[in-house]
XYZ file of C-alpha atoms in Angstrom:
670
model
C -47.595 -4.067 34.027
C -47.372 -7.419 31.890
C -45.552 -5.387 29.293
C -42.645 -4.268 31.689
C -42.695 -7.809 33.235
C -41.683 -8.921 29.713
C -39.245 -5.977 29.352
C -37.459 -6.464 32.331
C -37.214 -10.529 31.487
C -35.732 -9.327 28.333
C -33.533 -7.399 29.519
C -32.117 -9.964 31.979
C -31.924 -12.249 29.017
C -30.104 -9.862 27.078
C -27.723 -9.438 30.155
C -27.419 -13.331 30.460
C -26.826 -14.147 27.147
C -24.473 -11.337 26.333
C -22.128 -12.439 29.358
C -22.052 -15.803 28.322
C -21.775 -14.876 24.574
C -18.930 -12.290 25.398
C -17.184 -15.137 27.366
C -16.957 -17.610 24.640
C -15.651 -15.099 22.474
C -12.783 -14.283 24.954
C -12.239 -17.853 25.395
C -11.915 -18.575 21.462
C -9.246 -15.981 21.133
C -7.441 -16.878 24.165
C -7.074 -20.483 22.893
C -5.999 -19.330 19.759
C -3.175 -16.589 21.217
C -2.095 -19.632 23.447
C -1.923 -22.147 20.507
C 0.340 -19.377 18.349
C 2.757 -19.139 20.632
C 4.685 -20.735 23.063
C 3.262 -19.164 26.374
C 4.958 -19.194 29.659
C 1.842 -18.848 31.363
C -2.146 -19.022 30.723
C -3.498 -16.172 32.320
C -5.378 -14.872 28.788
C -7.755 -17.384 29.215
C -9.023 -16.612 32.794
C -8.664 -12.886 31.612
C -10.767 -13.020 28.415
C -13.297 -14.824 29.522
C -13.945 -12.119 32.413
C -13.286 -8.847 30.495
C -15.035 -10.284 27.459
C -17.930 -11.380 29.534
C -18.221 -8.227 30.877
C -18.259 -6.441 27.947
C -20.716 -8.896 26.249
C -23.068 -8.342 29.526
C -23.223 -4.420 28.627
C -23.730 -5.242 25.005
C -26.539 -7.870 26.071
C -28.059 -5.216 27.821
C -28.175 -2.892 25.132
C -29.609 -5.309 22.877
C -32.386 -6.143 25.270
C -33.587 -2.587 25.046
C -34.542 -3.482 21.684
C -35.478 -7.152 22.302
C -37.791 -5.874 25.082
C -39.912 -4.127 22.262
C -40.083 -7.413 20.380
C -40.385 -9.436 23.353
C -44.249 -9.801 22.791
C -43.602 -11.725 19.665
C -40.679 -13.880 20.617
C -40.139 -16.680 22.893
C -37.776 -16.654 26.042
C -35.880 -19.029 23.935
C -35.706 -16.745 20.679
C -34.831 -13.629 22.815
C -32.155 -15.514 24.448
C -30.496 -16.776 21.296
C -30.596 -13.411 19.181
C -29.005 -12.111 22.153
C -26.418 -14.310 22.411
C -25.589 -14.640 18.504
C -25.671 -10.548 18.612
C -23.174 -10.417 21.250
C -21.002 -13.180 20.308
C -20.874 -12.347 16.618
C -20.568 -8.965 16.865
C -17.793 -9.372 19.124
C -16.507 -12.354 17.389
C -16.534 -10.617 13.558
C -14.418 -7.246 15.225
C -11.963 -9.730 16.692
C -11.701 -12.141 13.338
C -11.676 -8.906 11.232
C -8.164 -7.664 13.254
C -6.643 -11.265 13.271
C -7.091 -11.628 9.351
C -5.594 -8.578 8.755
C -3.157 -9.075 10.876
C -2.321 -12.830 9.909
C -3.238 -12.698 6.003
C -2.593 -9.567 4.992
C 0.141 -8.147 7.729
C -1.951 -5.107 8.478
C -2.291 -4.104 5.124
C -6.104 -4.140 5.238
C -8.629 -6.559 4.809
C -9.771 -6.536 1.091
C -13.659 -5.448 1.065
C -14.340 -8.586 -0.796
C -12.865 -10.804 2.154
C -14.400 -8.346 4.703
C -17.725 -9.111 2.938
C -17.220 -12.869 2.882
C -16.463 -12.836 6.363
C -19.535 -10.936 7.298
C -21.870 -13.274 5.042
C -20.407 -16.225 7.112
C -21.246 -14.631 10.254
C -24.881 -13.853 9.039
C -25.323 -17.467 8.065
C -23.662 -18.420 11.178
C -25.964 -16.246 13.311
C -29.481 -17.704 11.929
C -28.012 -21.176 12.050
C -27.299 -20.565 16.237
C -30.738 -18.551 16.769
C -32.827 -21.946 15.027
C -30.472 -24.730 16.691
C -30.372 -22.591 19.893
C -33.699 -22.346 20.381
C -34.631 -25.946 19.797
C -31.793 -26.727 22.123
C -33.110 -24.244 24.900
C -36.692 -25.524 25.022
C -36.207 -29.340 24.585
C -33.133 -29.979 26.336
C -31.704 -28.846 30.099
C -30.034 -25.984 28.595
C -33.374 -24.355 29.191
C -31.757 -23.416 32.618
C -29.756 -20.566 30.880
C -32.856 -18.614 30.601
C -33.046 -17.797 34.211
C -30.823 -15.405 35.919
C -29.807 -18.345 38.296
C -29.352 -20.573 35.079
C -27.035 -18.229 33.788
C -25.182 -17.029 36.967
C -24.200 -21.012 37.242
C -22.735 -21.529 33.823
C -21.205 -18.059 33.419
C -19.691 -18.432 37.243
C -18.974 -22.591 36.484
C -17.075 -21.410 33.273
C -15.554 -18.497 34.859
C -14.053 -21.139 37.791
C -12.823 -23.712 35.164
C -11.105 -21.130 32.818
C -9.271 -19.328 35.703
C -8.244 -22.883 37.243
C -6.495 -23.585 33.642
C -5.213 -20.296 34.116
C -3.371 -20.061 36.985
C -1.953 -23.965 35.955
C 1.867 -23.891 35.180
C 2.520 -23.854 31.914
C 5.340 -26.389 30.411
C 8.583 -24.768 30.218
C 8.040 -22.138 32.587
C 10.930 -21.038 34.402
C 14.556 -21.656 34.397
C 16.745 -24.524 33.465
C 20.286 -23.421 35.124
C 21.412 -26.851 36.126
C 22.744 -28.059 39.053
C 25.179 -25.217 41.080
C 28.589 -25.983 41.241
C 28.923 -27.463 38.079
C 32.490 -27.080 36.321
C 32.994 -25.343 33.181
C 34.183 -27.251 30.432
C 38.063 -27.213 30.273
C 38.534 -25.628 26.499
C 35.875 -22.828 27.957
C 38.664 -21.557 30.022
C 40.247 -19.340 27.728
C 37.207 -18.060 26.550
C 35.586 -14.797 27.589
C 32.073 -14.162 29.210
C 29.838 -12.479 26.782
C 27.388 -9.719 27.574
C 24.944 -8.311 25.014
C 23.088 -5.115 25.335
C 20.246 -4.160 23.123
C 19.160 -0.790 24.149
C 16.071 -0.331 22.241
C 15.187 2.474 19.615
C 18.670 4.240 19.907
C 19.597 5.991 16.940
C 23.662 6.100 16.343
C 23.489 10.095 16.160
C 21.997 10.102 19.717
C 25.270 9.256 20.867
C 28.463 11.251 21.327
C 30.565 8.762 19.993
C 28.657 9.069 16.509
C 28.644 13.052 16.725
C 26.009 13.995 19.228
C 26.551 16.889 21.187
C 29.265 16.599 23.952
C 27.292 15.108 27.172
C 24.774 13.525 25.470
C 26.052 9.993 26.525
C 29.363 10.174 28.563
C 29.261 6.751 30.009
C 29.121 5.229 26.429
C 31.412 7.528 25.237
C 34.140 6.655 27.776
C 33.107 2.979 27.205
C 33.601 3.513 23.165
C 37.639 4.247 24.273
C 37.547 0.544 25.444
C 35.856 -0.778 22.512
C 35.601 -1.110 18.818
C 33.317 1.606 17.233
C 31.453 0.430 14.268
C 30.672 3.729 12.475
C 28.128 2.242 9.886
C 26.184 -0.641 11.543
C 22.852 -1.216 9.745
C 19.916 -3.184 10.969
C 17.859 -5.649 8.683
C 14.610 -4.024 9.913
C 13.444 -0.785 11.791
C 11.247 -2.659 14.293
C 12.087 -4.531 17.058
C 10.805 -8.300 16.572
C 12.053 -8.427 12.861
C 15.447 -6.643 13.974
C 16.267 -9.048 17.204
C 15.645 -11.896 15.040
C 18.119 -11.068 12.824
C 20.566 -9.903 15.377
C 19.778 -13.914 17.344
C 19.773 -15.667 13.938
C 22.361 -13.766 11.484
C 19.449 -14.278 8.654
C 18.115 -11.475 6.675
C 14.096 -10.993 7.504
C 12.852 -12.928 4.374
C 14.922 -16.220 5.550
C 13.969 -16.215 9.307
C 10.397 -15.396 8.353
C 9.842 -13.318 11.740
C 8.793 -10.354 9.845
C 5.514 -9.308 10.965
C 3.307 -8.772 14.321
C 1.493 -12.138 13.255
C 4.900 -14.109 12.753
C 6.861 -15.835 15.693
C 10.755 -17.185 15.688
C 10.329 -20.241 13.652
C 12.011 -23.486 15.731
C 14.025 -24.390 12.757
C 16.223 -21.460 12.462
C 19.765 -21.943 15.147
C 20.041 -19.000 17.385
C 23.011 -17.292 18.967
C 21.964 -18.374 22.636
C 21.786 -21.951 20.968
C 24.836 -21.986 19.248
C 26.804 -20.759 22.705
C 24.947 -23.058 24.810
C 25.847 -25.984 22.611
C 29.499 -24.548 23.031
C 28.764 -25.017 26.897
C 27.854 -21.585 27.588
C 25.351 -20.808 30.441
C 22.809 -18.522 28.697
C 20.501 -16.067 30.127
C 18.293 -13.143 29.077
C 16.182 -10.353 30.590
C 13.498 -9.572 27.203
C 11.958 -6.269 28.007
C 9.040 -6.436 25.359
C 6.519 -8.801 24.326
C 8.028 -8.976 20.935
C 11.189 -10.816 21.741
C 9.555 -12.606 24.699
C 9.841 -16.474 24.923
C 6.107 -16.707 23.637
C 7.170 -15.511 20.496
C 9.840 -17.817 20.157
C 12.978 -15.616 21.453
C 13.888 -17.558 23.987
C 15.109 -20.677 21.982
C 18.631 -21.816 23.290
C 18.644 -19.578 26.695
C 18.583 -21.353 30.185
C 16.677 -18.548 31.559
C 14.546 -15.982 29.632
C 12.210 -14.588 32.214
C 9.948 -11.838 31.049
C 7.623 -10.318 33.731
C 6.084 -7.154 33.191
C 3.908 -5.450 34.898
C 0.832 -4.455 32.713
C -2.324 -2.707 34.002
C -4.592 -4.478 35.800
C -2.354 -6.906 36.780
C -2.146 -8.615 32.975
C 0.889 -10.811 32.214
C 2.222 -11.624 28.580
C -0.442 -13.832 27.383
C -3.186 -11.405 28.311
C -1.376 -8.465 26.381
C -1.997 -10.392 23.170
C -6.274 -10.051 23.377
C -7.403 -7.409 21.242
C -9.718 -6.041 23.570
C -6.919 -5.601 26.362
C -4.643 -3.961 24.038
C -7.878 -1.399 22.869
C -8.435 -0.956 26.563
C -4.949 -0.413 27.453
C -4.359 2.317 25.091
C -7.736 3.813 26.653
C -6.259 3.684 30.319
C -3.000 5.190 28.812
C -4.910 8.091 27.809
C -6.690 8.569 31.115
C -3.760 7.937 33.537
C -2.629 10.721 35.650
C 0.729 9.559 37.107
C 1.674 6.557 34.717
C 4.465 4.300 35.755
C 7.543 3.376 33.476
C 6.865 -0.394 35.070
C 3.192 -0.147 33.280
C 5.152 -0.366 29.837
C 8.513 -1.950 30.849
C 11.371 -2.548 33.325
C 13.720 0.332 33.792
C 17.330 0.120 32.620
C 18.572 0.178 36.417
C 16.435 -3.335 37.282
C 17.099 -4.928 34.101
C 20.931 -4.701 34.535
C 20.595 -5.499 38.391
C 19.170 -8.889 37.269
C 21.889 -9.170 34.644
C 24.409 -8.397 37.340
C 23.116 -10.826 40.257
C 23.424 -13.850 37.473
C 27.089 -12.741 36.622
C 27.609 -12.590 40.427
C 26.148 -16.158 41.586
C 29.571 -17.565 41.904
C 29.331 -20.365 39.695
C 32.333 -21.579 37.574
C 31.022 -21.129 33.929
C 31.458 -19.495 30.866
C 28.084 -17.100 30.656
C 26.268 -15.570 27.761
C 24.232 -12.520 28.976
C 21.584 -10.801 27.025
C 20.089 -7.531 28.243
C 17.164 -5.488 26.654
C 16.665 -1.543 27.639
C 13.944 0.281 26.701
C 14.212 3.749 27.847
C 14.829 5.415 24.423
C 11.878 3.488 23.367
C 8.220 5.681 23.359
C 6.865 6.414 25.656
C 9.378 8.708 27.003
C 9.534 9.568 30.658
C 11.146 12.393 32.175
C 13.293 11.435 35.195
C 12.093 14.714 37.374
C 9.019 14.035 39.759
C 6.097 15.295 38.544
C 6.615 15.470 34.695
C 4.284 13.037 32.721
C 5.414 11.016 29.740
C 4.924 12.237 26.093
C 4.221 9.647 23.405
C 2.388 7.283 24.964
C 0.725 4.472 23.133
C -2.798 5.212 21.497
C -1.715 9.085 21.299
C -2.207 10.382 17.454
C 0.817 11.788 15.439
C 1.861 14.982 16.764
C 2.431 18.424 15.052
C 5.505 18.962 12.836
C 6.304 21.897 15.463
C 6.562 19.114 18.102
C 9.782 17.489 17.106
C 12.324 19.602 19.214
C 10.310 18.857 22.156
C 10.131 15.114 21.394
C 13.915 14.892 20.672
C 14.743 16.516 23.667
C 12.976 13.949 25.640
C 14.153 11.312 23.863
C 17.750 12.653 24.620
C 16.774 12.436 28.507
C 16.121 8.717 28.071
C 19.368 7.967 26.040
C 21.000 10.001 28.941
C 19.420 8.026 31.723
C 20.195 4.704 29.794
C 23.908 5.935 29.586
C 23.909 6.688 32.900
C 22.769 3.125 34.155
C 24.782 1.472 31.733
C 28.036 3.557 32.964
C 26.976 2.236 36.654
C 26.774 -1.303 35.615
C 30.006 -1.567 33.542
C 31.679 0.071 36.956
C 30.108 -2.593 38.836
C 31.887 -5.445 36.089
C 35.243 -3.520 36.903
C 34.728 -3.686 40.440
C 34.067 -7.491 40.257
C 37.160 -7.828 37.937
C 35.337 -9.169 35.020
C 35.203 -6.068 33.120
C 38.475 -6.750 31.356
C 38.144 -9.977 30.582
C 34.710 -10.084 29.093
C 33.438 -9.351 25.553
C 30.833 -6.681 25.949
C 28.420 -5.524 22.919
C 26.035 -2.417 23.177
C 24.008 -1.955 19.925
C 20.537 -1.250 19.433
C 17.449 -3.066 17.230
C 16.670 0.184 15.447
C 16.359 4.149 15.595
C 13.569 6.512 15.552
C 11.990 9.369 13.531
C 11.498 12.813 14.153
C 9.548 14.418 11.173
C 12.755 14.360 9.078
C 10.838 12.635 6.219
C 7.462 13.503 7.292
C 6.724 10.686 9.638
C 7.236 9.552 13.539
C 8.150 6.527 15.319
C 9.618 4.106 13.629
C 8.994 0.178 11.697
C 7.023 2.279 8.517
C 10.333 3.686 6.555
C 14.124 2.264 5.953
C 15.765 5.680 6.346
C 18.957 5.733 8.217
C 17.098 7.497 11.513
C 15.694 4.254 11.730
C 18.302 1.619 10.438
C 21.581 3.037 11.489
C 22.401 2.447 14.991
C 25.589 1.944 17.297
C 27.464 -0.930 17.649
C 30.300 -1.077 20.140
C 32.189 -4.258 20.667
C 34.524 -4.432 23.842
C 37.205 -7.448 23.314
C 39.146 -8.955 25.839
C 42.224 -7.361 27.142
C 41.618 -4.208 25.876
C 42.170 -5.745 22.208
C 41.900 -2.807 19.383
C 40.422 -0.238 22.415
C 39.810 2.756 21.104
C 39.535 1.499 17.404
C 37.001 3.151 14.806
C 35.909 1.247 12.134
C 34.453 3.248 9.055
C 33.537 0.635 6.782
C 29.922 -0.736 6.569
C 29.069 -3.563 8.690
C 25.237 -5.298 9.094
C 23.208 -6.663 12.065
C 23.482 -10.174 10.790
C 27.371 -9.736 11.534
C 27.033 -9.874 15.410
C 26.198 -13.405 15.988
C 28.943 -14.986 14.048
C 31.532 -12.767 15.469
C 30.371 -13.420 19.117
C 30.490 -17.594 18.119
C 34.171 -17.388 16.800
C 35.066 -15.292 19.755
C 33.578 -18.239 21.909
C 35.671 -20.780 20.104
C 33.122 -22.604 17.730
C 31.994 -22.800 14.151
C 28.825 -20.521 13.177
C 25.896 -22.277 11.947
C 25.951 -22.954 8.114
C 22.598 -21.464 7.768
C 23.689 -18.131 9.195
C 24.286 -15.253 6.318
C 26.668 -12.776 8.334
C 30.494 -12.555 8.632
C 32.914 -12.118 11.537
C 33.515 -8.795 12.124
C 37.139 -9.426 13.050
C 38.244 -11.473 10.118
C 42.093 -12.214 9.666
C 42.566 -9.538 7.485
C 41.088 -6.948 10.044
C 44.508 -5.379 10.853
C 45.090 -4.785 7.272
C 41.711 -3.143 6.541
C 42.427 -0.548 9.138
C 46.045 -0.165 7.827
C 44.615 0.598 4.521
C 43.198 3.601 5.923
C 46.476 4.850 6.946
C 48.596 6.577 3.963
C 51.939 5.128 3.555
C 55.266 7.091 4.904
C 56.760 9.059 2.143
C 60.083 7.086 0.667
C 63.273 8.796 1.916
C 65.052 11.148 -0.570
C 67.975 8.886 -0.729
C 66.002 5.715 -1.640
C 66.341 4.720 -5.172
C 63.082 4.838 -7.171
C 61.158 1.686 -7.464
C 61.603 -0.769 -9.937
C 57.828 -0.720 -11.042
C 55.279 2.560 -10.550
C 53.572 2.402 -7.036
C 49.449 2.503 -7.186
C 48.771 6.155 -5.713
C 47.327 6.060 -2.040
C 43.575 6.582 -1.982
C 41.892 7.521 0.685
C 38.919 5.171 1.890
C 35.793 5.428 3.672
C 32.721 3.360 4.091
C 31.726 4.289 0.376
C 34.577 2.820 -0.908
C 36.570 0.577 1.563
C 36.763 -2.786 0.239
C 35.779 -4.352 3.423
C 32.355 -2.634 3.494
C 29.446 -5.000 3.233
C 26.152 -4.722 1.263
C 23.544 -3.936 3.911
C 20.037 -5.298 3.134
C 17.069 -4.060 5.496
C 13.059 -5.340 5.018
C 10.226 -4.349 7.008
C 6.536 -5.678 7.044
C 4.799 -3.443 9.661
C 1.712 -1.985 10.060
C 0.480 -2.729 7.030
C 3.955 -1.252 5.152
C 6.323 -3.292 3.262
C 9.331 -2.220 2.185
C 13.058 -3.247 1.385
C 16.390 -1.020 0.922
C 20.054 -1.627 0.268
C 22.798 0.247 1.202
C 26.034 -0.048 -0.747
C 29.248 1.906 -1.916
C 27.938 5.063 -0.916
C 24.654 4.721 -2.286
C 21.161 3.499 -1.340
C 17.791 2.589 -2.566
C 14.587 2.341 -0.873
C 11.733 0.492 -2.311
C 7.871 1.131 -0.807
C 6.042 -2.479 -2.183
C 2.724 -1.623 0.110
C 1.592 1.162 1.873
C -1.504 0.760 4.355
C -4.644 2.396 2.568
C -5.264 4.725 5.396
C -2.158 6.412 5.310
C -1.999 9.771 3.949
C 1.719 10.434 4.207
C 3.422 10.936 0.687
C 5.830 8.223 0.456
C 7.839 8.107 -2.912
C 7.725 4.491 -4.251
C 11.147 4.380 -5.123
C 13.754 6.564 -3.341
C 17.717 6.596 -4.524
C 20.073 8.375 -2.718
C 23.973 9.238 -2.793
C 24.183 8.820 0.510
C 27.895 9.474 0.837
C 27.363 12.991 0.149
C 23.527 13.233 1.358
C 23.713 11.661 4.806
C 20.283 13.118 5.305
C 18.490 11.467 2.598
C 17.112 14.795 1.725
C 17.645 14.593 -2.294
C 15.850 11.507 -3.777
C 17.577 11.201 -7.092
C 15.287 8.271 -8.403
C 14.407 9.007 -12.223
C 17.972 10.978 -12.824
C 18.500 8.455 -15.491
C 21.741 6.921 -13.971
C 23.257 3.454 -14.883
C 23.888 2.876 -10.754
C 19.965 3.346 -9.916
C 19.227 0.667 -12.306
C 22.180 -1.417 -10.934
C 21.396 -1.128 -7.568
C 17.617 -1.854 -7.700
C 18.706 -4.983 -9.740
C 21.074 -6.096 -7.180
C 18.919 -5.679 -4.342
C 15.982 -7.293 -6.041
C 18.588 -10.222 -6.354
C 19.720 -10.251 -2.710
C 16.109 -10.511 -1.567
C 14.855 -13.364 -4.065
C 18.393 -15.096 -2.797
C 17.269 -14.890 0.802
C 13.541 -15.954 0.137
C 15.391 -18.940 -1.351
C 16.956 -19.596 1.748
C 13.515 -19.109 4.040
C 13.333 -21.686 6.980
C 9.221 -20.883 6.752
C 8.780 -21.092 3.083
C 8.311 -24.566 1.607
C 6.454 -24.821 -1.735
C 5.515 -28.467 -1.061
C 3.558 -27.100 1.955
C 0.924 -25.290 0.395
C -1.955 -25.328 -1.779
C -1.783 -24.518 -5.528
C -3.435 -21.136 -5.248
C -1.224 -20.288 -2.533
C 1.914 -21.161 -4.683
C 0.590 -19.088 -7.519
C -0.104 -16.153 -5.309
C 3.405 -16.193 -4.055
C 5.081 -16.770 -7.285
C 2.944 -13.232 -8.087
C 4.664 -11.848 -5.095
C 8.134 -13.222 -6.133
C 8.502 -15.665 -3.212
C 8.880 -18.179 -5.384
C 10.382 -18.623 -9.231
C 11.454 -21.079 -11.859
C 10.215 -24.266 -11.786
C 8.268 -23.925 -8.814
C 5.999 -21.539 -10.906
C 5.164 -23.565 -13.461
C 1.292 -23.335 -14.117
C 1.023 -20.209 -12.981
C 0.067 -17.012 -14.693
């Protein structure tokens, strides 16, 4: 009986200590999440203390089984400290490993030596916790923690404080649209409203205007007749945060520094919204993913920028960043029998209705509106009742034979977004604002369907992932129906919109206006000259024969640099003059897919990038590689986040080895 009583006591101690230990780990991670972002709410602290505490309690009960056996030799204080240390340090080690991998190694895997050092540190910390904790629990009022009532009071009190903080308003939450009825500055009367729509994961070849089968996107094809269609538009990255950062800042990824999941858009950049806000525009945005929310720095310059997801269990954005919640969400997704689209993102019709309501609010202002639609992004929902989505988070890579099925479902989502966008444009026409507005429809990246042995996006820089649509409707039908064959870049969008708003782009921006003074002449170069009349005298000097131009040889084509640091991958590519090079600088060790380290394509003749010409001995190949590395080095030198004076000597030499610094900055480094 005495043993049973001791065993029950050990289980109770394990439960109580586990709850407390789990809550401490949750609180620490939540505070880290909140301080590393610009949160619009603090729910993470309450959610973490609750969720991690419950998981810690389960682990504590499991540990209590083993402690029950040893309880005859251990004091109650030592038993409690062992349970607390075991739970908090095991959970803390998992969270720390995840954070270190994401922040320090860009998800490329924590080196064995670093992982071993972290483990050794946790073991030493655990020993200290047991030794000091046992003394505290026997010699101070903290001994109350060893009783069920004491544990309940301590955990309940801590939880109450956490939720009071969690429910308190965050600084900067809400919107700042100013006083109703404010008049726009006089010099803005002649300027247009600007609507920027980003359709996530939309490949160029998914639209009829870019060669998809007829009927794939009838409303956007109709819109293309009113707009300028840029046939070769290349994004700066193939995942959302880095790509939209380049769209907003007109900077390469290595310049704005928002490259990996651990990065946020730095406050030092000048965003498109800030430039337009300074011009006098009222700025409003509706992001649709945590990757581009205000907490990640993307709200800079917006008067209102709400992100209101409906994640499982009522979680909000700050909670979404918690390690344990993300794991739990993936498992819930696998068990869900009737998932709703709102659990992943807001439907297109909701996002566009919010934007339309803003534009209809009756204020005499010039407006800049950013709308983010997610339909073509996985998971791909069917808009037929009773049909489950495919490609949900947590699902493994599909079999190669599933490509056609998944591409078809992707096409359904493109069609749905197309339909909703068409309805939105109809409403603008009915309101009389369509003709005089600048309306841009584009994407942040594309999607891969096993064309090169892989899926999804963010891990390669093939054209399936970086060539996307760009449709720009200008006021008054200017250049309506024009197709631009020469290559342009994502960094060119912001300078174009700022110019249309009547102001000068910030000096740090790297893109160029898409409609320069030479635009009409550039278009004219595509049309062969009229043959001379037979009666005309011959020209005094020989005429240069006319040469048919396309994106590969048109002088207006712009070199397109793309960079990727995501999920442990690191790549860079350059698309220039009908040629393309892709350099793979890092592949995570767990990836078994065969990815050549250097690939070179004559993409003008091989648009599917099926024939890697690397190693063919072409002088073009060496020149393209040199140009790529020179461009990347130049963009790194213009980085807003890397400053050699702000880092340690060891960090400086490590960055020199990675070519982030060079020249005098690397003196003394081997």
